[in-house]
XYZ file of C-alpha atoms in Angstrom:
114
model
C 33.047 -20.964 5.177
C 33.386 -17.268 5.814
C 29.785 -16.034 5.643
C 28.354 -15.749 9.161
C 24.855 -17.175 9.573
C 22.803 -16.365 12.632
C 20.434 -18.650 14.499
C 17.599 -16.342 13.438
C 18.527 -16.760 9.763
C 18.459 -20.529 10.172
C 15.036 -20.392 11.848
C 13.689 -18.005 9.207
C 14.829 -20.260 6.370
C 13.499 -23.393 8.071
C 10.089 -21.720 8.352
C 9.915 -21.473 4.542
C 10.645 -25.163 3.881
C 8.194 -26.847 1.521
C 7.686 -30.593 1.073
C 9.034 -32.192 -2.089
C 10.363 -35.533 -3.255
C 13.779 -36.466 -4.533
C 14.037 -39.295 -7.031
C 17.293 -41.173 -7.504
C 17.900 -43.290 -10.614
C 20.609 -45.971 -10.719
C 21.955 -47.789 -13.772
C 21.747 -51.577 -13.761
C 23.905 -54.204 -15.449
C 21.334 -54.197 -18.290
C 22.094 -50.576 -19.222
C 23.620 -51.553 -22.578
C 21.031 -54.112 -23.730
C 19.897 -54.293 -27.355
C 17.840 -51.207 -28.195
C 19.132 -49.291 -25.146
C 19.739 -46.040 -27.043
C 16.117 -45.835 -28.174
C 14.809 -46.664 -24.709
C 17.076 -44.065 -23.117
C 15.898 -41.422 -25.604
C 12.297 -42.113 -24.579
C 13.355 -41.882 -20.909
C 14.963 -38.494 -21.627
C 11.871 -37.294 -23.482
C 9.695 -38.293 -20.541
C 11.931 -36.615 -17.957
C 12.123 -33.383 -19.972
C 8.331 -33.468 -20.405
C 7.844 -33.862 -16.641
C 10.208 -30.929 -16.158
C 8.273 -28.811 -18.666
C 5.041 -29.679 -16.860
C 6.480 -28.608 -13.481
C 6.469 -32.112 -11.964
C 10.274 -32.047 -11.921
C 11.621 -28.774 -10.503
C 15.313 -29.639 -10.884
C 16.558 -32.325 -13.275
C 20.117 -33.561 -12.668
C 21.560 -36.135 -15.064
C 24.653 -37.650 -13.431
C 27.764 -38.549 -15.413
C 28.457 -41.895 -13.773
C 28.436 -45.581 -14.602
C 26.278 -46.312 -11.548
C 24.169 -43.246 -10.740
C 21.963 -42.143 -13.647
C 20.397 -39.011 -12.204
C 18.412 -37.122 -9.601
C 15.145 -35.258 -9.825
C 13.706 -32.837 -7.290
C 9.968 -33.277 -7.740
C 6.942 -31.199 -6.789
C 4.744 -34.251 -6.179
C 4.525 -36.576 -3.207
C 6.482 -39.778 -2.714
C 3.675 -42.077 -3.885
C 3.076 -40.152 -7.116
C 6.815 -39.895 -7.787
C 7.210 -43.657 -7.278
C 4.339 -44.324 -9.677
C 5.912 -42.044 -12.294
C 9.309 -43.731 -11.990
C 7.745 -47.196 -12.142
C 6.449 -46.306 -15.620
C 9.749 -44.852 -16.852
C 10.952 -46.558 -20.060
C 14.431 -47.325 -18.664
C 12.972 -48.708 -15.434
C 10.482 -50.862 -17.332
C 13.302 -52.166 -19.553
C 15.406 -53.073 -16.511
C 18.103 -50.524 -17.408
C 17.522 -48.436 -14.262
C 16.204 -48.805 -10.758
C 14.845 -45.955 -8.684
C 14.271 -44.813 -5.144
C 12.229 -41.879 -3.873
C 12.569 -39.919 -0.640
C 10.555 -37.164 0.987
C 12.604 -33.991 1.316
C 12.265 -30.263 1.872
C 13.053 -27.406 -0.494
C 13.377 -23.666 -0.010
C 11.747 -20.968 -2.168
C 14.143 -19.344 -4.601
C 16.774 -22.069 -4.577
C 18.152 -22.577 -8.068
C 21.211 -23.847 -9.878
C 23.561 -20.892 -10.540
C 23.924 -19.882 -14.161
C 20.500 -21.171 -15.161
C 18.366 -19.270 -17.601
């Protein structure tokens, strides 16, 4: 780390923090059940729809056998939990989820995004 950051910069950034929710999806042992590909496609459709609607601000599929993905969400913890509970992969037992309150900062983005 070579970029100096002042105490004032830290305070200024902290003052802009906005509440959000992070959702974490985990694969289960039932990931490869009969019909899994179709269920996963419906899960993907739903996640991309939530992203298009602004409910998911950052969608992060994870290339792992255990962790399926992360989603930074613009809704509260209770609403996020309700949305994940209805996810096709969760309902099929292919994934489990957890949600956590978090903070985000205006203007944060993944580099290279369009």
